[in-house]
PDB file of N, CA and C in Angstrom:
ATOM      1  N   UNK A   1     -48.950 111.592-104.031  1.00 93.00           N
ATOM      2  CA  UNK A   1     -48.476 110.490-103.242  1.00 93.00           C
ATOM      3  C   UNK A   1     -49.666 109.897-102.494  1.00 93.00           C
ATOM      4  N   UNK A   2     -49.683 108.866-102.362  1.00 95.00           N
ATOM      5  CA  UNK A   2     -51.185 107.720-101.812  1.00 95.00           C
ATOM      6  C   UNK A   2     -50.255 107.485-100.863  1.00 95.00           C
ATOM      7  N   UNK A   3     -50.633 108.251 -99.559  1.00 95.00           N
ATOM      8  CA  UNK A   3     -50.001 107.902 -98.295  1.00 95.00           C
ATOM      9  C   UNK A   3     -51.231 106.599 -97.461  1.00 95.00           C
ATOM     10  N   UNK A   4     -50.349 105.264 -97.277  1.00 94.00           N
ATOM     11  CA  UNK A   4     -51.432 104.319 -97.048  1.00 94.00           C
ATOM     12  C   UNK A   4     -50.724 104.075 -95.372  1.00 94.00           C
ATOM     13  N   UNK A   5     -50.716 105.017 -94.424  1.00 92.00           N
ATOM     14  CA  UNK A   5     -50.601 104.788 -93.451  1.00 92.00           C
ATOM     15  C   UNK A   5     -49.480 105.495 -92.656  1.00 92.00           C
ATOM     16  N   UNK A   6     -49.483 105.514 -91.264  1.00 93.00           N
ATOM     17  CA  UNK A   6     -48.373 106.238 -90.528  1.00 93.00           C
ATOM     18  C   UNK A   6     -47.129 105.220 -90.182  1.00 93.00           C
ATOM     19  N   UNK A   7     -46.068 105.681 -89.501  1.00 93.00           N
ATOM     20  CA  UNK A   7     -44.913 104.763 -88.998  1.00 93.00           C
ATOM     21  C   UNK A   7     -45.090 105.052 -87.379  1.00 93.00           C
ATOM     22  N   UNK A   8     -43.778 104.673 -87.093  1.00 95.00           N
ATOM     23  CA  UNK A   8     -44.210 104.539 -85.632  1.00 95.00           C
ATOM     24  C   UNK A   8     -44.098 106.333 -85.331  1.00 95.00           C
ATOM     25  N   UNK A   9     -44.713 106.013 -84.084  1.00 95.00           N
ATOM     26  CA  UNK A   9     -44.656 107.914 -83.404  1.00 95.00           C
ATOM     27  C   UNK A   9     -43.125 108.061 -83.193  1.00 95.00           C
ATOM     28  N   UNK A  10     -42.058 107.248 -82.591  1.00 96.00           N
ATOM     29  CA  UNK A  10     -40.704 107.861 -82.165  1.00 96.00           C
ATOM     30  C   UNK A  10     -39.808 107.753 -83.472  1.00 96.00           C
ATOM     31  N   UNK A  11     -40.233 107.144 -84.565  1.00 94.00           N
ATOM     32  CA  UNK A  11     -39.896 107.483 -85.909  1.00 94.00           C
ATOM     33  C   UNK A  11     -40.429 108.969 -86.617  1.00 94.00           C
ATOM     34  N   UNK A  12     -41.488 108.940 -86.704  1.00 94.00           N
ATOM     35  CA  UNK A  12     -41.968 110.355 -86.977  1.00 94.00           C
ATOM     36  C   UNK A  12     -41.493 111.540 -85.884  1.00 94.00           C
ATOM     37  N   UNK A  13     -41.304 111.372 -84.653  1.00 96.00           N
ATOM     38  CA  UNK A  13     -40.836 112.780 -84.169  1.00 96.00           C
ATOM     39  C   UNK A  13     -39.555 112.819 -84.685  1.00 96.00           C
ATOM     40  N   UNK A  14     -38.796 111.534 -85.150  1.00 95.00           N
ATOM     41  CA  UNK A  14     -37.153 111.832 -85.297  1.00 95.00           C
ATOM     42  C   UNK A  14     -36.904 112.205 -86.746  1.00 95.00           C
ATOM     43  N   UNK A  15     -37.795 111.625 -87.697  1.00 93.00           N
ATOM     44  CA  UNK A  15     -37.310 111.511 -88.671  1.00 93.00           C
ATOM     45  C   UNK A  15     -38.583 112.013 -89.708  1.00 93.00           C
ATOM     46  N   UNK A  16     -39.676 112.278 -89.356  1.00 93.00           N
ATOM     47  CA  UNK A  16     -40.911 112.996 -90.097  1.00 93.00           C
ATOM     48  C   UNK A  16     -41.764 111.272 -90.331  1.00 93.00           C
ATOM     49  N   UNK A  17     -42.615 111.391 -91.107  1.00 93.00           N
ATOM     50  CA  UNK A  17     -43.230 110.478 -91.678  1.00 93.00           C
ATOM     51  C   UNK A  17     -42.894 109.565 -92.851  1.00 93.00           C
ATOM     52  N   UNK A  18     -43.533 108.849 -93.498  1.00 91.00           N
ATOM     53  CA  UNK A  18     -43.207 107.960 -94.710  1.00 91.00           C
ATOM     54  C   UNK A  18     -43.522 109.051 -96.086  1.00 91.00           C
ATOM     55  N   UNK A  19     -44.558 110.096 -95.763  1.00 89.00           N
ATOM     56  CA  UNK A  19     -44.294 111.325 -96.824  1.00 89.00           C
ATOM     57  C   UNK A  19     -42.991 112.079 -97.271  1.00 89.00           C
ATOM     58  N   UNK A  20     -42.458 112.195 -95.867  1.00 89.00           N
ATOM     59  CA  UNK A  20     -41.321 113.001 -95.592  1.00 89.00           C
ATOM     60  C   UNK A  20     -40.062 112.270 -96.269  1.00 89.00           C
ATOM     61  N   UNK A  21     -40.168 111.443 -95.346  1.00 89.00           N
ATOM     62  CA  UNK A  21     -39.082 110.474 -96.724  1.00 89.00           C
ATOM     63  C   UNK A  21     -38.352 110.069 -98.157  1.00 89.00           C
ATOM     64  N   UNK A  22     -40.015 110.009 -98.569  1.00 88.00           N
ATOM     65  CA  UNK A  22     -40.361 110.101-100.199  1.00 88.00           C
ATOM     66  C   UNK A  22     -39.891 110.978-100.632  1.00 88.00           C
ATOM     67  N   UNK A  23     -40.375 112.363-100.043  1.00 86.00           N
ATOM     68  CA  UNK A  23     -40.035 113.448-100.502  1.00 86.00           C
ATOM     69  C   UNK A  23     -38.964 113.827-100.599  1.00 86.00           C
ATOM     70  N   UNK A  24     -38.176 113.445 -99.397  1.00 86.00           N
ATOM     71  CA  UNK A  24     -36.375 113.818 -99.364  1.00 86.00           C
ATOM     72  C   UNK A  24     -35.672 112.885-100.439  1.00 86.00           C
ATOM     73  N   UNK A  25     -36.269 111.420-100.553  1.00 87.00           N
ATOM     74  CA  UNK A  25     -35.422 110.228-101.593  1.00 87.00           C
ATOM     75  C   UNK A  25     -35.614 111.032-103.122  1.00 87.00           C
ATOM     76  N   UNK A  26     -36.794 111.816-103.030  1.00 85.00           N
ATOM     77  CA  UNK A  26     -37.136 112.718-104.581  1.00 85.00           C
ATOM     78  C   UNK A  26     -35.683 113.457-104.818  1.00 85.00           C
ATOM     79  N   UNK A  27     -35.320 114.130-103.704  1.00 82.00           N
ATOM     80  CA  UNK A  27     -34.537 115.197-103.888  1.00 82.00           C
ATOM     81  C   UNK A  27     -35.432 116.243-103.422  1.00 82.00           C
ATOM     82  N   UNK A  28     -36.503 115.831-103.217  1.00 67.00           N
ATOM     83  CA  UNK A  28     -37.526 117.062-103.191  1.00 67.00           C
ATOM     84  C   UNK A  28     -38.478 117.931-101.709  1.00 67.00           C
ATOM     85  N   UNK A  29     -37.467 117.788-100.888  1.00 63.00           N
ATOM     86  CA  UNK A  29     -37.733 118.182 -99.257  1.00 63.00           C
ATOM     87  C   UNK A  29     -38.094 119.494 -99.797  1.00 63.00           C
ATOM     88  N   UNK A  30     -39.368 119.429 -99.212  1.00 61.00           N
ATOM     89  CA  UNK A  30     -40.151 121.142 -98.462  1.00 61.00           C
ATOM     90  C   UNK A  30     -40.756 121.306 -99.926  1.00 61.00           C
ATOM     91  N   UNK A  31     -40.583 120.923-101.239  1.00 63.00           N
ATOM     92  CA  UNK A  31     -41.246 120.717-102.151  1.00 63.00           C
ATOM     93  C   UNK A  31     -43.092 120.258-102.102  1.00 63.00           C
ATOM     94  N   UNK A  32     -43.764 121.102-102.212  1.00 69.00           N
ATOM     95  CA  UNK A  32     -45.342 120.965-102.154  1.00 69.00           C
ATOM     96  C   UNK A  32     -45.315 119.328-103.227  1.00 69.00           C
ATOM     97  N   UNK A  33     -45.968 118.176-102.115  1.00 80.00           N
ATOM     98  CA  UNK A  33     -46.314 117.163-103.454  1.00 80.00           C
ATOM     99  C   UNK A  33     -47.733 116.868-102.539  1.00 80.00           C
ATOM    100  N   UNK A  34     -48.863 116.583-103.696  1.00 88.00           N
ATOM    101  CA  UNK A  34     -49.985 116.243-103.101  1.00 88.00           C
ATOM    102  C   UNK A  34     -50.245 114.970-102.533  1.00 88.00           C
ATOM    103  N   UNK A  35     -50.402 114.640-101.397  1.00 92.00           N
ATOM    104  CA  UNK A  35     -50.429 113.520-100.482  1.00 92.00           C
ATOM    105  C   UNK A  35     -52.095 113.170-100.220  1.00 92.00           C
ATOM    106  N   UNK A  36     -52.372 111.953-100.594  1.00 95.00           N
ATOM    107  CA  UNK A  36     -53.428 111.483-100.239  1.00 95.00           C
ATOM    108  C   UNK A  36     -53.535 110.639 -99.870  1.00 95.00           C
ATOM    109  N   UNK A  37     -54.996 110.697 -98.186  1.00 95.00           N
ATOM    110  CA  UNK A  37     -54.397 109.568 -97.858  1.00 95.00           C
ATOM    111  C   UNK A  37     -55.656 108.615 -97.925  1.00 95.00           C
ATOM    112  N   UNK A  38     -54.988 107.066 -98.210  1.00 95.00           N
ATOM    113  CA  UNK A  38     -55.807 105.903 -98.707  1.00 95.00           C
ATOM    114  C   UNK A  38     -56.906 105.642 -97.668  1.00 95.00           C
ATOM    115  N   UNK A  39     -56.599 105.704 -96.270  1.00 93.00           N
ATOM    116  CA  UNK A  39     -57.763 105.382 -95.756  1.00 93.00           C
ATOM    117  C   UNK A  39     -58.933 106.396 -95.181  1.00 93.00           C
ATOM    118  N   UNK A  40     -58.673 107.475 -96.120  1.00 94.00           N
ATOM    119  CA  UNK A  40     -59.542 107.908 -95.273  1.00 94.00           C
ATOM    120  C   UNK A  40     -59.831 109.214 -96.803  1.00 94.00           C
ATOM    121  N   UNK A  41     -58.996 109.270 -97.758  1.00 95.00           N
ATOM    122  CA  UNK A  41     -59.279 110.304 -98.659  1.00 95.00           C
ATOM    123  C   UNK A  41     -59.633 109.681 -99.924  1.00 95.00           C
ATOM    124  N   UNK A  42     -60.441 110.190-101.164  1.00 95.00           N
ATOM    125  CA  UNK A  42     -61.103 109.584-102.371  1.00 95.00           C
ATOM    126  C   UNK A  42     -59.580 109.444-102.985  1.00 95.00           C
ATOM    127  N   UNK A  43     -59.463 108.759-103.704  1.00 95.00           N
ATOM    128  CA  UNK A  43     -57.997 108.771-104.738  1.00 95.00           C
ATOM    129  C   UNK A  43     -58.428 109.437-105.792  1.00 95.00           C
ATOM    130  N   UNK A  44     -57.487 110.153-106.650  1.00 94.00           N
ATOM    131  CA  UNK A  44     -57.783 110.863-107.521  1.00 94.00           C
ATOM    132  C   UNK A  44     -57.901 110.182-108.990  1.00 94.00           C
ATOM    133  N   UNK A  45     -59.057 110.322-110.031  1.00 92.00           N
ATOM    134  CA  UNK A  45     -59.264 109.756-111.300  1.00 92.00           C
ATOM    135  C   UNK A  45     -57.782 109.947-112.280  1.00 92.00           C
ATOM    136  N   UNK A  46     -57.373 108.868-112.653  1.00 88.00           N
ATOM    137  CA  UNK A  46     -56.365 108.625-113.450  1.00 88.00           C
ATOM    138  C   UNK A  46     -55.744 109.650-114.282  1.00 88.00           C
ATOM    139  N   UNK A  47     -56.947 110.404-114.930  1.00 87.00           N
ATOM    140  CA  UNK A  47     -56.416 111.658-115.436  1.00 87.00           C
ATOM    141  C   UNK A  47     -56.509 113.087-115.538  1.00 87.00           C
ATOM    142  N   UNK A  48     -56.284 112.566-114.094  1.00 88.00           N
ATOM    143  CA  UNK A  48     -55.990 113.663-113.138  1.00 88.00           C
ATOM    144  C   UNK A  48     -54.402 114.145-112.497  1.00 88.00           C
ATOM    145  N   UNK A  49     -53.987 112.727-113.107  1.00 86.00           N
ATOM    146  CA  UNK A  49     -52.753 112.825-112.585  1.00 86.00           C
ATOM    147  C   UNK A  49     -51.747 113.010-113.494  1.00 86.00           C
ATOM    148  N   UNK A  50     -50.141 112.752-113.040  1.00 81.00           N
ATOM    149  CA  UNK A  50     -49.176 112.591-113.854  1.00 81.00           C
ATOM    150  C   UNK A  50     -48.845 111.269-113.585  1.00 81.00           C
ATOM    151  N   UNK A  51     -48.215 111.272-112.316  1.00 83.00           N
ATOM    152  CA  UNK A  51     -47.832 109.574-111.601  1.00 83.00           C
ATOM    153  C   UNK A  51     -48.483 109.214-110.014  1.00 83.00           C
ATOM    154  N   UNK A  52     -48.663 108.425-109.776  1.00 89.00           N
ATOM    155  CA  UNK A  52     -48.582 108.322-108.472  1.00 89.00           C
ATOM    156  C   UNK A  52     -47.324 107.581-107.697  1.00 89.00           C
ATOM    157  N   UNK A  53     -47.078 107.880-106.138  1.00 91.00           N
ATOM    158  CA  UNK A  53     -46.101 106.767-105.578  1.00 91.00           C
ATOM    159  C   UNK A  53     -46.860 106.375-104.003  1.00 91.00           C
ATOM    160  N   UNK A  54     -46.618 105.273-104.196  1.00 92.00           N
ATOM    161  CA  UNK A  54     -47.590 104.545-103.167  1.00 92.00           C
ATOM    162  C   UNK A  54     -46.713 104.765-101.750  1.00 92.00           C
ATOM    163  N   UNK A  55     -46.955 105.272-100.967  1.00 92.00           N
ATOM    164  CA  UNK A  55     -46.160 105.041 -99.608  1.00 92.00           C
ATOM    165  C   UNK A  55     -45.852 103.271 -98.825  1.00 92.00           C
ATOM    166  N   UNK A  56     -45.318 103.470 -98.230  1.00 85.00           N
ATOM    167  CA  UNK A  56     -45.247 101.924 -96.930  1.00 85.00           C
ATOM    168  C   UNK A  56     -46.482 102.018 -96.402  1.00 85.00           C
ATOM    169  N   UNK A  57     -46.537 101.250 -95.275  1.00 89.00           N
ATOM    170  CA  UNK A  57     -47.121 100.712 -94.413  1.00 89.00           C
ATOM    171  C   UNK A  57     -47.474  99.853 -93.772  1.00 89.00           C
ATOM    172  N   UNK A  58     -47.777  99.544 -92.465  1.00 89.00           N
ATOM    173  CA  UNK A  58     -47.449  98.548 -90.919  1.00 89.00           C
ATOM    174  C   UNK A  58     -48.568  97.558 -91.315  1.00 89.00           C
ATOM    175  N   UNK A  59     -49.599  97.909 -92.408  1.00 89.00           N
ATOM    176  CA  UNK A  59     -50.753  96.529 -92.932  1.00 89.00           C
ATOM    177  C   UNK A  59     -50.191  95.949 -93.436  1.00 89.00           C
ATOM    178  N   UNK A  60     -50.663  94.285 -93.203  1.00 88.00           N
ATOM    179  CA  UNK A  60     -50.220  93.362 -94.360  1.00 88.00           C
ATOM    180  C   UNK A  60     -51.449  93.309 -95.227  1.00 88.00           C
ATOM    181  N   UNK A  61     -50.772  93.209 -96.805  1.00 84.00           N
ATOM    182  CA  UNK A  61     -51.948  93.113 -97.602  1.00 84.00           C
ATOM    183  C   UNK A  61     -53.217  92.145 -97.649  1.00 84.00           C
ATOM    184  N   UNK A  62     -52.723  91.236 -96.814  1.00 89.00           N
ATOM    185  CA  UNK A  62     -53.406  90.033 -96.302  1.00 89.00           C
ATOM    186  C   UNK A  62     -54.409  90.343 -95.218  1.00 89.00           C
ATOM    187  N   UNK A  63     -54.357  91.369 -95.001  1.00 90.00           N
ATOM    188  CA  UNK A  63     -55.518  92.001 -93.916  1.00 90.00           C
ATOM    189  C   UNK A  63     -56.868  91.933 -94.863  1.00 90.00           C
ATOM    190  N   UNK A  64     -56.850  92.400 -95.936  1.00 91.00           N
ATOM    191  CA  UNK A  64     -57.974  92.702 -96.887  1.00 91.00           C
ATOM    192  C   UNK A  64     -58.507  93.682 -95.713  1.00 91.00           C
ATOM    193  N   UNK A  65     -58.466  94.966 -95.752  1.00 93.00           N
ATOM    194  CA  UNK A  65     -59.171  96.160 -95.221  1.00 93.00           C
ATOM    195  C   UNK A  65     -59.547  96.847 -96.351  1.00 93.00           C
ATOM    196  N   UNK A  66     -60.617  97.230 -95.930  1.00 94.00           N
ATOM    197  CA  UNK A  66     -61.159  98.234 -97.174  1.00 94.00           C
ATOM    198  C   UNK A  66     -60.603  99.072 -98.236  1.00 94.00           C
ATOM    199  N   UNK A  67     -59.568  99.918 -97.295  1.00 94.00           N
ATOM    200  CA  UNK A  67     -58.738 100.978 -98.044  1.00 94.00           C
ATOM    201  C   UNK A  67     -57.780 100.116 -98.907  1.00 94.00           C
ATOM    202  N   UNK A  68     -57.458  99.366 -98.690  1.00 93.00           N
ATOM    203  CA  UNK A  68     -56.163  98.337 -98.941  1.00 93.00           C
ATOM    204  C   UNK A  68     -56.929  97.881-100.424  1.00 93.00           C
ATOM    205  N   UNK A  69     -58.129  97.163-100.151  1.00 94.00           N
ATOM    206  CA  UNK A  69     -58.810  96.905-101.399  1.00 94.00           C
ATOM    207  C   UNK A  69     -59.228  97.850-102.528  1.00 94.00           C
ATOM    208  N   UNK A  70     -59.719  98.951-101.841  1.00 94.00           N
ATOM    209  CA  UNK A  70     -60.407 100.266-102.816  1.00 94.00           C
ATOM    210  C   UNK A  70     -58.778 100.211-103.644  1.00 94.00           C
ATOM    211  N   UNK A  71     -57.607 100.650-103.092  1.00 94.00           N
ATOM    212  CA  UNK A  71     -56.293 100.819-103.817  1.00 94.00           C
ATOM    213  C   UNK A  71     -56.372 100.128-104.792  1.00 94.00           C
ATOM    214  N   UNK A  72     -56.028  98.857-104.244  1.00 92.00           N
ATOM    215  CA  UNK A  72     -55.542  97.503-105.472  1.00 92.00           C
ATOM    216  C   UNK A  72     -56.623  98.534-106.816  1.00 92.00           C
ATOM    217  N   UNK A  73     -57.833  98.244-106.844  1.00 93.00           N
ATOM    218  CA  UNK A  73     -58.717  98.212-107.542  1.00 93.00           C
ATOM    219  C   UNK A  73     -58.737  99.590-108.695  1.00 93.00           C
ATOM    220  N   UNK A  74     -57.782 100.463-107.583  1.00 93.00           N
ATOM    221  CA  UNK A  74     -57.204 102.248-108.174  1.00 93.00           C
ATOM    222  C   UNK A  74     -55.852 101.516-108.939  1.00 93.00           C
ATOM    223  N   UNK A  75     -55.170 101.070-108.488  1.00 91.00           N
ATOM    224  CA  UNK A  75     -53.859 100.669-109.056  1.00 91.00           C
ATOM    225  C   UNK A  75     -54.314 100.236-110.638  1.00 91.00           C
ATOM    226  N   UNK A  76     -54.821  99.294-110.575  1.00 90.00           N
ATOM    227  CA  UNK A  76     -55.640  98.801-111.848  1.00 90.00           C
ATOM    228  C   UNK A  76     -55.981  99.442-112.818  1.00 90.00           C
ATOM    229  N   UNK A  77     -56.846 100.715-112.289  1.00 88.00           N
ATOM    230  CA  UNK A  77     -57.599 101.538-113.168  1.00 88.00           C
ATOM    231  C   UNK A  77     -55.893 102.877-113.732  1.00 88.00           C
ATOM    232  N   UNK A  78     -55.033 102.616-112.765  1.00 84.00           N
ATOM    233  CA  UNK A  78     -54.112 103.468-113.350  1.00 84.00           C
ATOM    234  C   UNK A  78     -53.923 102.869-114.367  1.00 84.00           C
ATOM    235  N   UNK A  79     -52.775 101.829-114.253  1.00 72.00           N
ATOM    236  CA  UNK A  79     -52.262 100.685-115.470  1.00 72.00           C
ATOM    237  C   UNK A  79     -53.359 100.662-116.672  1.00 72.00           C
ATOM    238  N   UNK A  80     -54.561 100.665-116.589  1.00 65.00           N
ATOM    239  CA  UNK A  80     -55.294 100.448-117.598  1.00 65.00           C
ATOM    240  C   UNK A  80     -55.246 101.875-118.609  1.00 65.00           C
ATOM    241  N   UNK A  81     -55.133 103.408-117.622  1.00 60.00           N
ATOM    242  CA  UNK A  81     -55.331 104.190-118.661  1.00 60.00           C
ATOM    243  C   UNK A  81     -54.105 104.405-119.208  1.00 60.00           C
ATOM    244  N   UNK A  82     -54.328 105.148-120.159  1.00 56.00           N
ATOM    245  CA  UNK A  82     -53.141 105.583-121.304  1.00 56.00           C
ATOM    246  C   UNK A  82     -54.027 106.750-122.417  1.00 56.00           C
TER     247      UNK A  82
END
């Protein structure tokens, strides 16, 4: 999971994070899934993986921030392999 950011703090004490979420909409609470996060961790080479799922987040893509860009540019390189 490409966690690209936090939610608010009185959301996360009530309800966990945007990981936590994911994980419960899986079916898959307390289930180990590897979480990485976009601004601040390398993304992993395409085949390396199985799938990825992109989390939310409070940026608009219209920010153009770094991490935001490095993604797009990962997204790409997913779609491309096979």
């Amino acid at each position: 999971m490409i966690k690209t950011g936090t939610t608010f703090s009185d959301l996360k004490e009530k309800y966990g994070d945007f990981e936590d979420w994911i994980s419960k909409g899986l079916g898959r609470p307390g289930h180990e899934i590897k979480v990485v996060n976009a601004e601040l961790d390398p993304l992993p080479e395409p085949d390396q993986i199985q799938g990825a799922i992109i989390s939310g987040s409070h940026a608009y893509v219209t920010d153009n921030l770094d991490w935001c860009l490095r993604l797009e540019k990962w997204t790409k390189r997913i779609k491309s392999f096979r």
